[in-house]
Short mmCIF file of C-alpha atoms in Angstrom, two decimals:
data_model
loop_
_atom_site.label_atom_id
_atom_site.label_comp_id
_atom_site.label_asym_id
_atom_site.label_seq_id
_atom_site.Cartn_x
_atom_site.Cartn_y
_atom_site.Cartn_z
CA UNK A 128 1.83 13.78 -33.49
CA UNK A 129 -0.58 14.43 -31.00
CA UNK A 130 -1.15 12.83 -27.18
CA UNK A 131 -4.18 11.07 -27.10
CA UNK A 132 -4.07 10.37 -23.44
CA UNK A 133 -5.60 12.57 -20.43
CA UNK A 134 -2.86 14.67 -19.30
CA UNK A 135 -3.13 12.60 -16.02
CA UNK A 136 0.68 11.93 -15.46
CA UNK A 137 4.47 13.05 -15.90
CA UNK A 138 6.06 9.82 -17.16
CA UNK A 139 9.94 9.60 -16.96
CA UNK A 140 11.43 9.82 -20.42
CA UNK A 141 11.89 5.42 -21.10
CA UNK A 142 9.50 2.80 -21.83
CA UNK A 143 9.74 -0.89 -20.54
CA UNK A 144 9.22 -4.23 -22.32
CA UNK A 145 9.80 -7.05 -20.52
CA UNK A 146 10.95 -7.72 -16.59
CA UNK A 147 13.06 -11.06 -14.73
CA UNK A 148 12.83 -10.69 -11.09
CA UNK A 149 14.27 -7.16 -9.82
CA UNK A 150 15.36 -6.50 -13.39
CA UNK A 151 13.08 -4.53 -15.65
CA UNK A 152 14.23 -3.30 -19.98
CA UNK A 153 13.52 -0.58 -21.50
CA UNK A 154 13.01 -0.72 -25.75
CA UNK A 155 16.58 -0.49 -26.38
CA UNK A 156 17.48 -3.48 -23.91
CA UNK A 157 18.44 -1.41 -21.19
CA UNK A 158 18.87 -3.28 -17.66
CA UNK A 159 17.37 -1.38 -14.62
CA UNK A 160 17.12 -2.67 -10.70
CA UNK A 161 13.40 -1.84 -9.99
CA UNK A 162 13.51 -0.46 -6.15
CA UNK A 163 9.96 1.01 -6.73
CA UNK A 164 8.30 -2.51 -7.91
CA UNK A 165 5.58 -0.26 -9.50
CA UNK A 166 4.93 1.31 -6.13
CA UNK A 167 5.24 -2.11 -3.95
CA UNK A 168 3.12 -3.88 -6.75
CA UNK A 169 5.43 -6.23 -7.93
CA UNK A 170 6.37 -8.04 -4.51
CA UNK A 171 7.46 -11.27 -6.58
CA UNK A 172 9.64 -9.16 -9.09
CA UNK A 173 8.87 -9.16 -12.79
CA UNK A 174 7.62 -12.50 -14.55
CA UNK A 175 7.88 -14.79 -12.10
CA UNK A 176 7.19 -18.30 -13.34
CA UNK A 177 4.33 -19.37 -10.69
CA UNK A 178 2.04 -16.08 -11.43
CA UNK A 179 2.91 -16.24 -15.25
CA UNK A 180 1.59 -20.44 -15.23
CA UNK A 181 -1.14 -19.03 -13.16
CA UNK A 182 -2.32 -16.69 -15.57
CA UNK A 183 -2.40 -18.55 -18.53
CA UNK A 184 -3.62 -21.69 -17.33
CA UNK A 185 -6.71 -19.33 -16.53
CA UNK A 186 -6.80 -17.35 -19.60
CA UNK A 187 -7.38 -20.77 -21.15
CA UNK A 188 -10.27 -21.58 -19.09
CA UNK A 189 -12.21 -18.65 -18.14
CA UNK A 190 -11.72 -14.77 -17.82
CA UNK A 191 -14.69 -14.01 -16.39
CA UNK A 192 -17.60 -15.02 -14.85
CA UNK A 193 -20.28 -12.45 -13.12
CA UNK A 194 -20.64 -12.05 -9.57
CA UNK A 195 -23.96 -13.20 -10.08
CA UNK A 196 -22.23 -16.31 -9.65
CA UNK A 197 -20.28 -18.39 -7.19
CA UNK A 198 -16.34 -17.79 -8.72
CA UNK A 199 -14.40 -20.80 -7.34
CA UNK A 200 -11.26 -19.08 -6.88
CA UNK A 201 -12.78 -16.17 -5.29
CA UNK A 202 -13.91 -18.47 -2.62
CA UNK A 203 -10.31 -20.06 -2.16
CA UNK A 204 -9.00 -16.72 -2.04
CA UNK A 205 -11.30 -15.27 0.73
CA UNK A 206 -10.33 -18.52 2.60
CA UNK A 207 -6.64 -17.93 2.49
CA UNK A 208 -6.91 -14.59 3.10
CA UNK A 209 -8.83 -14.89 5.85
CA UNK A 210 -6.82 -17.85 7.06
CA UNK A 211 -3.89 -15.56 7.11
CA UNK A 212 -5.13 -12.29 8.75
CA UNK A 213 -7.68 -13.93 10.96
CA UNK A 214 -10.88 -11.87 9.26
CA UNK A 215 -13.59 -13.85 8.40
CA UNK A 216 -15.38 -11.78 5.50
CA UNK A 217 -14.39 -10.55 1.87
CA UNK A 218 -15.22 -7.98 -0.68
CA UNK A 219 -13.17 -8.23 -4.15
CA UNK A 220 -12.28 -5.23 -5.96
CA UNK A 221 -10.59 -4.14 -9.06
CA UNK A 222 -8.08 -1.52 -6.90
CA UNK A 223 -7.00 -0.13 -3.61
CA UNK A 224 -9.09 2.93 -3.85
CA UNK A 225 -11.88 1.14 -4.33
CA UNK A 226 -11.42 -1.59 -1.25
CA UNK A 227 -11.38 1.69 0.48
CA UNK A 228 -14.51 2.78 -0.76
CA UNK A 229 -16.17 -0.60 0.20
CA UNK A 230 -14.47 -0.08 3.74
CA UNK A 231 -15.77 3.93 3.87
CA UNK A 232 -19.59 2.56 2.90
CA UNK A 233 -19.47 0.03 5.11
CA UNK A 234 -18.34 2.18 7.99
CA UNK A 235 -21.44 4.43 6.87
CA UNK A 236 -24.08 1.73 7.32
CA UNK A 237 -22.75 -0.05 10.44
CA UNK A 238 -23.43 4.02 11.84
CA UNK A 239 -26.80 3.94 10.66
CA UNK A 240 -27.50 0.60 11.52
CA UNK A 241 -26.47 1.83 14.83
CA UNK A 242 -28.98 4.83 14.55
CA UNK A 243 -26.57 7.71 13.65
CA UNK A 244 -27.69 9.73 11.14
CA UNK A 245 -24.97 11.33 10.24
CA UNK A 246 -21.85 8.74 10.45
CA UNK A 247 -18.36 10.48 10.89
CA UNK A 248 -15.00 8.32 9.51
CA UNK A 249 -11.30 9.69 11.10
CA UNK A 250 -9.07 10.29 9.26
CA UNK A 251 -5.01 11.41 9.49
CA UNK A 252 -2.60 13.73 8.17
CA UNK A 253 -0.56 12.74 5.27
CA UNK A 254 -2.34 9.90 4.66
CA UNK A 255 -3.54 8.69 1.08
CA UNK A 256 -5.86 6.19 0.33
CA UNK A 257 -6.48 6.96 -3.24
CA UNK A 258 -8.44 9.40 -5.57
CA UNK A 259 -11.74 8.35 -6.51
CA UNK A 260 -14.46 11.50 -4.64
CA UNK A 261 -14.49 9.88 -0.90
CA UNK A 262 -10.95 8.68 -1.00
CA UNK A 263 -9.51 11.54 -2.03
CA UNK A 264 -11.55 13.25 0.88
CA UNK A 265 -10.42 11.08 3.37
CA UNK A 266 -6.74 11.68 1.91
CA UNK A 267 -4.77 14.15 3.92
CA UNK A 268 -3.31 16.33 1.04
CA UNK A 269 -4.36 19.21 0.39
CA UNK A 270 -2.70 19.04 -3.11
CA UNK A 271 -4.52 16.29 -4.21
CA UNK A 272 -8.17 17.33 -2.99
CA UNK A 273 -7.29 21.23 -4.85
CA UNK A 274 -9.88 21.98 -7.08
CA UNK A 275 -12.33 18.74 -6.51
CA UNK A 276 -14.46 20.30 -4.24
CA UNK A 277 -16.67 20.05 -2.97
CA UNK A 278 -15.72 17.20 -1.36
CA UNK A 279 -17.52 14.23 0.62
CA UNK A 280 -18.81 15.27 3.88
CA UNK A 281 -18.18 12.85 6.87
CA UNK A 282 -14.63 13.09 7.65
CA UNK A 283 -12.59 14.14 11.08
CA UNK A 284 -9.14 14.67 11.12
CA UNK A 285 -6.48 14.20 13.04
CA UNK A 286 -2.67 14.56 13.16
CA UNK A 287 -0.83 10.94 12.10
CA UNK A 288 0.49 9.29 15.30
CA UNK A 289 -1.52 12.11 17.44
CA UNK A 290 -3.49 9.67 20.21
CA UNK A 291 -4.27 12.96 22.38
CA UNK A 292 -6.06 14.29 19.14
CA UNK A 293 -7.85 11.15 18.64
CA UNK A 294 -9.21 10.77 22.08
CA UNK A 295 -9.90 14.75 21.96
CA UNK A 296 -12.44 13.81 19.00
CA UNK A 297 -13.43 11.23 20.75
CA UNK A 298 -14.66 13.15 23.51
CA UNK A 299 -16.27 15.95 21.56
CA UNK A 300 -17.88 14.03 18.58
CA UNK A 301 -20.69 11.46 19.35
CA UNK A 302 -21.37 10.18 15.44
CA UNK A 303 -17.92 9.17 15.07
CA UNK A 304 -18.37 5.14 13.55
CA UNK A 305 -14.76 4.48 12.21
CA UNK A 306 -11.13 5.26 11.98
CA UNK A 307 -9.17 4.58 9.10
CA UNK A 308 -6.02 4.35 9.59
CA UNK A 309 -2.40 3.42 7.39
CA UNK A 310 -0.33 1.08 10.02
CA UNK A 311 2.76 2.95 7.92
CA UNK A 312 2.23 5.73 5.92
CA UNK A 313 3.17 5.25 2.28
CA UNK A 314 2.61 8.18 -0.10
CA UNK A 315 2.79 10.23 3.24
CA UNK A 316 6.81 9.49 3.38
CA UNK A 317 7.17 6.22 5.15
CA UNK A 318 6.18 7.56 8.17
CA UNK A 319 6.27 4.80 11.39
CA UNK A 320 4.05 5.30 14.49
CA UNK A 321 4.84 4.67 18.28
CA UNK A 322 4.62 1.42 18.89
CA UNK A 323 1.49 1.96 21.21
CA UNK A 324 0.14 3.40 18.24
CA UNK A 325 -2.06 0.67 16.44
CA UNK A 326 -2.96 -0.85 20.36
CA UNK A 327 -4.31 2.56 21.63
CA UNK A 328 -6.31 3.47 18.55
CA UNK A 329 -7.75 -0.76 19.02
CA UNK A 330 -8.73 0.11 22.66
CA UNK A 331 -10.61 3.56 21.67
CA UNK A 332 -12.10 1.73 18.80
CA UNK A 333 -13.54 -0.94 21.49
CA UNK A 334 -13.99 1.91 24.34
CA UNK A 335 -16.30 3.87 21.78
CA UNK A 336 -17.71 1.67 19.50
CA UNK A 337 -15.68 2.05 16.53
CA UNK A 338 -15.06 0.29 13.62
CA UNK A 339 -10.75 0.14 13.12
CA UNK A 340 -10.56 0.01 9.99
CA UNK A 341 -6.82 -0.18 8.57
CA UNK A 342 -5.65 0.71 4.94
CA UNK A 343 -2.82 -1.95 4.03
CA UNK A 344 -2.75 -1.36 0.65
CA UNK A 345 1.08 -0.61 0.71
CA UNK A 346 1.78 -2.37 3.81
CA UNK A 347 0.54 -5.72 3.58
CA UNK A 348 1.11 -9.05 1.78
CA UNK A 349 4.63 -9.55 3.78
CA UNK A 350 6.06 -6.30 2.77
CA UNK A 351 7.24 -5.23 6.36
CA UNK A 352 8.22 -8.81 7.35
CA UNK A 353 4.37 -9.96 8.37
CA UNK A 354 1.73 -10.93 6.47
CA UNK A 355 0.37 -7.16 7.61
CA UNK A 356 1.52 -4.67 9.33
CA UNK A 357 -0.98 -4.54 12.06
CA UNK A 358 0.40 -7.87 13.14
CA UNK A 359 3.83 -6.49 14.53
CA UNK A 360 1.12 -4.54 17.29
CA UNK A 361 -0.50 -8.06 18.31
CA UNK A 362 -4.06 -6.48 17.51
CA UNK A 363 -6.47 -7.29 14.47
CA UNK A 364 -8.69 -4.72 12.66
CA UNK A 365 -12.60 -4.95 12.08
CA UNK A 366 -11.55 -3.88 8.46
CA UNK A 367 -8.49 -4.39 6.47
CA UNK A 368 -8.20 -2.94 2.77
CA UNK A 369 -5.66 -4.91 0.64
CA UNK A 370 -4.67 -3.99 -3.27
CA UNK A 371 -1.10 -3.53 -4.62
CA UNK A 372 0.56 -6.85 -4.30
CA UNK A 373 -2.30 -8.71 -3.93
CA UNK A 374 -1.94 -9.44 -8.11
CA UNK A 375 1.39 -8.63 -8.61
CA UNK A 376 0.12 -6.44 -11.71
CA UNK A 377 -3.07 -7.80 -12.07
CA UNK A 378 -5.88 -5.55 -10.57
CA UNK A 379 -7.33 -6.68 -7.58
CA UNK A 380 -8.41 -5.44 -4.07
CA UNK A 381 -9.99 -6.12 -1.24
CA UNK A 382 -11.65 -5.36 1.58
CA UNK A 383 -11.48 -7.77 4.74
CA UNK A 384 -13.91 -7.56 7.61
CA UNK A 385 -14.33 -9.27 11.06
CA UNK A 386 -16.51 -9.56 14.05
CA UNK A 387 -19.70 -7.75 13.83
CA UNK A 388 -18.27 -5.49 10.59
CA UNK A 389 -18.36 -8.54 8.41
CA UNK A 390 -22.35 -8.75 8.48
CA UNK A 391 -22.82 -5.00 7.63
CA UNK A 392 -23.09 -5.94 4.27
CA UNK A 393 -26.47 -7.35 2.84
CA UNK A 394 -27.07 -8.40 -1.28
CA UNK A 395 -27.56 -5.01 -3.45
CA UNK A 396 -25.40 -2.92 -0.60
CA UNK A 397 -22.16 -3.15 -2.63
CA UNK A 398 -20.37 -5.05 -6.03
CA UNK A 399 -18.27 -5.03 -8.56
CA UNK A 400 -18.48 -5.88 -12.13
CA UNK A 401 -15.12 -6.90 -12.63
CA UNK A 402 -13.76 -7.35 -8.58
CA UNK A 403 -12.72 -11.15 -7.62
CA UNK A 404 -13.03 -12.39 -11.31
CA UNK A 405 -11.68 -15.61 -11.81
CA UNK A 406 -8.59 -14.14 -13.46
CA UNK A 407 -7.68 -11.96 -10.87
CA UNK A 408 -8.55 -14.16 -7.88
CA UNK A 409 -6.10 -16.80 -9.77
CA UNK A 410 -2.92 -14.68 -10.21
CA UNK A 411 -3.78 -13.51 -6.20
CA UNK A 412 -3.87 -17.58 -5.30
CA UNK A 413 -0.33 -17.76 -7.07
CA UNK A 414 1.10 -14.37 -5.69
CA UNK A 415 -0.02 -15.99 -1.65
CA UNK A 416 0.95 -18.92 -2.35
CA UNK A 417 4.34 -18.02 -3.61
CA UNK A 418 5.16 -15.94 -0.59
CA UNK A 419 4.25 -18.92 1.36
CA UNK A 420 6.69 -21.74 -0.31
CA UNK A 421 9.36 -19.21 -1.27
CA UNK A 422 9.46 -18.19 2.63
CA UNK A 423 9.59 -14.56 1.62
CA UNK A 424 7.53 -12.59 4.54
CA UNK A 425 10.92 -13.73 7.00
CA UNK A 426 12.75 -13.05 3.74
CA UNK A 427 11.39 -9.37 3.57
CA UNK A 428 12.01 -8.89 7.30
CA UNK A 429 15.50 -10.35 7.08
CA UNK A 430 16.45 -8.33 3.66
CA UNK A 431 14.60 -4.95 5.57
CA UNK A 432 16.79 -4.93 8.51
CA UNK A 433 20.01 -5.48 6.33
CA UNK A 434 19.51 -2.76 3.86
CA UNK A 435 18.00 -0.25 6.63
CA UNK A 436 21.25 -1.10 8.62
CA UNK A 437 23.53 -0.05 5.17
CA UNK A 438 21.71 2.69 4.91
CA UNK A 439 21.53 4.03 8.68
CA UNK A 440 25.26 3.18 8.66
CA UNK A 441 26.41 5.39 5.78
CA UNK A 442 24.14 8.25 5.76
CA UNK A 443 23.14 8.47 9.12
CA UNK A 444 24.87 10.84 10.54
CA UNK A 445 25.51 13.15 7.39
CA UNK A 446 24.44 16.29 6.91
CA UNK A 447 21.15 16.88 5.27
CA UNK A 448 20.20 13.41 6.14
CA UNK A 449 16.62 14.04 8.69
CA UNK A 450 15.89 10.11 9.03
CA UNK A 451 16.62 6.69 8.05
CA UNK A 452 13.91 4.71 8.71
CA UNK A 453 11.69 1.58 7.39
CA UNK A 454 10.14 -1.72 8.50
CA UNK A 455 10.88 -4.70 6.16
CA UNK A 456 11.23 -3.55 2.64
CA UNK A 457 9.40 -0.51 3.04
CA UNK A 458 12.07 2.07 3.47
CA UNK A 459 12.57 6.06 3.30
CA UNK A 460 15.62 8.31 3.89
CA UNK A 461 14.42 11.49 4.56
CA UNK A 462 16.33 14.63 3.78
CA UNK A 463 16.03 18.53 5.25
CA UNK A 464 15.60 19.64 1.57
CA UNK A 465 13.08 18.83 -1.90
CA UNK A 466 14.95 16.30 -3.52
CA UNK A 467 12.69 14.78 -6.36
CA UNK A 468 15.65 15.38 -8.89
CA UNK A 469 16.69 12.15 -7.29
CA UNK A 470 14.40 9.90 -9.47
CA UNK A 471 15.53 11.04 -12.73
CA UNK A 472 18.98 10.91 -11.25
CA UNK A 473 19.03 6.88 -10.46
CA UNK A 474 16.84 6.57 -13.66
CA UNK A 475 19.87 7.64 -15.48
CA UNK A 476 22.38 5.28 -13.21
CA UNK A 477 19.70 2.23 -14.10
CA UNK A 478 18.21 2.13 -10.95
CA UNK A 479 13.83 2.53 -10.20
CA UNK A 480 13.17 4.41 -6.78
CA UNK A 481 10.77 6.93 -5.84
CA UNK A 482 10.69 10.12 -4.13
CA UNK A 483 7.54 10.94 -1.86
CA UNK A 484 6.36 14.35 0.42
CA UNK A 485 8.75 15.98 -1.80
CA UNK A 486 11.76 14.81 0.96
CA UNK A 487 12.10 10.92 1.18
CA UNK A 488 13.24 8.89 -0.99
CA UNK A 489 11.13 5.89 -1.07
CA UNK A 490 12.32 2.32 -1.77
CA UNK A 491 10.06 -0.61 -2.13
CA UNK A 492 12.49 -3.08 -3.97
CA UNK A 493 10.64 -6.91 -4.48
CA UNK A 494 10.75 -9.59 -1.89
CA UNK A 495 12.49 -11.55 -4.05
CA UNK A 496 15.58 -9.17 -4.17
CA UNK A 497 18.64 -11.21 -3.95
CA UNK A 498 21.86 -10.52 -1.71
CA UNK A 499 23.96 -9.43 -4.41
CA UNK A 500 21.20 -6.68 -5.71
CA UNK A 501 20.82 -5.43 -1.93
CA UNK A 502 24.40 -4.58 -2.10
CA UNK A 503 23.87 -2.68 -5.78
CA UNK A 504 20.65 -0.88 -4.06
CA UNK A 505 22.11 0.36 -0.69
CA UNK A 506 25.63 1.53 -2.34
CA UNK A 507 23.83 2.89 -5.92
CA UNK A 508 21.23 4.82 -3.21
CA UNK A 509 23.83 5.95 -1.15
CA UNK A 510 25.78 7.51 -3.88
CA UNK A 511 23.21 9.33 -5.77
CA UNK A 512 22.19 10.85 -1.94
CA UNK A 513 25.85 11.54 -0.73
CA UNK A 514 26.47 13.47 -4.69
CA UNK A 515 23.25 14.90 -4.34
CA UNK A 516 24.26 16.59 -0.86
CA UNK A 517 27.72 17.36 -1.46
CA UNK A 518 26.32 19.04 -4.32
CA UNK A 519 23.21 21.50 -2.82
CA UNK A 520 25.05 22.33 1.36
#
């Protein structure tokens, strides 16, 4: 029979049905611990009762209204989210990529409301910040701009965690507007900066002019034990792009902006057909305010250090083993060699992870993980590593 989708992905050889908390089935009823959380989507777990209500109630009433429109839960979204990270402006989206495109045009037009013609964004190494044209550009992966070009002109780039480079650009390129910036790289192999690292870039960004604009896409809604990542540095961004978690599997994004970035924006400068409908903006209500009552940002912070600990404890100091590292429940274990065959590996012992710059083995389990499934996690990921190891010296 032939494949009538775009040969866009490699999917793992098992299909799911139905999800309870960390637990996700396949079609023969098949129980698998979901580290992964559909690449730190699914911060609540699978089905949980407070999104599900959330969703239905609003199926009932109203999918969709136009932007054309005042959307009451968009409105009590952009409060609480603003409430929370201290921003006082919001674009909806339907995805991450494209809150980052709202953040990368933005950027653009505060330049040339500035009077730079020709507006230059920074960008880092081993960054990703998703695949539509000018994302993908301002990714830095070579493997994932091949063959695309040519591609969108107005990017810099800089080493991840480089401030020297960043102050060398400053000092050499006068139409810089913007950085953007991942507090924690997540595609790029959970990669954690200095701790000056966030506070330096916020001082060059004021020194110069710049807009800091910070992709927490992977990194936010309490999955490093804050609300975002940037607030472990004490500093706040002009712009903050949010996505993944946001909906717990519904599609949403957005793009946060403060101080004089909020008022860039003017009617006809930006939208979104689909972006803060009153679906999505509904489940997001349920998703925040189920962090909130179920206490789970401390919860994430609390579970992080415990299974980072486990980990650091049993494969730190064997062989092969580069790094244990992680903030909250966004964890890696890097290795000195390719170890990909790792996914398929767990897969087979019933367990979801993820293995990212072809090295690390990436775990972003749910927030609502309980004690007894951090114990099946950190011994089930030690084992597969320590086989793995003994296997390929």
């Amino acid at each position: 029979m032939p494949d009538h989708l775009m040969n866009t992905y490699l999917p793992l050889p098992v299909s799911f049905t139905h999800g309870e908390g960390a637990w996700i089935f396949d079609t023969d009823g098949t129980r698998y611990l979901d580290a992964l959380g559909g690449i730190a989507v699914c911060a609540l777990g699978h089905a949980h009762p407070a999104v599900t209500k959330a969703i239905c109630e609003q199926a009932g009433r109203l999918l969709h209204s136009s932007n054309l429109y005042r959307i009451e839960n968009q409105d009590a979204l952009a409060d609480t989210l603003c409430e929370k990270a201290g921003m006082r402006r919001v674009f909806f989206s339907n995805s991450g990529a494209e809150a980052n495109e709202a953040a990368l045009k933005l950027a653009r037009l505060y330049g040339h409301q500035k009077g730079i013609d020709t507006p230059q964004v920074i960008v880092t190494e081993g960054s990703f910040h998703g695949r539509t044209m000018a994302t993908l550009t301002a990714t830095g992966n070579r493997k994932i701009q091949a063959g695309f070009e040519p591609l969108v002109a107005g990017f810099l780039r800089a080493p991840y965690n480089d401030i020297e480079a960043l102050r060398t650009i400053a000092g050499n390129s006068p139409d810089v507007v913007a950085i953007l910036v991942e507090p924690i790289t997540g595609e790029g192999g959970i990669r954690i900066p200095d701790d000056d690292y966030l506070t330096t870039i916020r001082a060059l960004c004021d020194e110069h002019g710049w807009l800091m604009m910070l992709d927490e896409i992977q990194t936010g809604m309490g999955r490093t034990g804050r609300w975002f990542a940037h607030q472990h540095a004490g500093i706040k961004p002009d712009v903050m792009t949010l996505a993944k978690a946001l909906g717990n599997g519904v599609p949403i994004g957005a793009c946060l902006a403060n101080g004089p970035a909020a008022d860039v924006f003017k009617p006809g400068n930006h939208g979104s057909t689909f972006g803060g409908n009153p679906l999505a903006t509904r489940a997001a209500l349920a998703v925040v305010d189920t962090i909130e009552k179920e206490n789970l940002v401390t919860r994430a912070a609390a579970l992080g250090d415990q299974l980072l600990t486990g980990f650091q404890e049993r494969l730190g100091a064997k062989d092969g083993v580069t790094e244990v590292r992680g903030k909250g429940l966004m964890l890696g274990i890097e290795l000195n060699r390719p170890c990909g065959v790792l996914v398929q590996r767990a897969l087979d012992k019933r367990l979801l992870i993820n293995v990212t710059a072809e090295n690390v083995v990436r775990l972003l389990p749910p927030l609502i993980l309980s004690d007894e499934q951090a114990v099946t996690l950190n011994d089930s990921v030690c084992e597969l590593i320590e086989t793995f190891l003994d296997e390929t010296p």
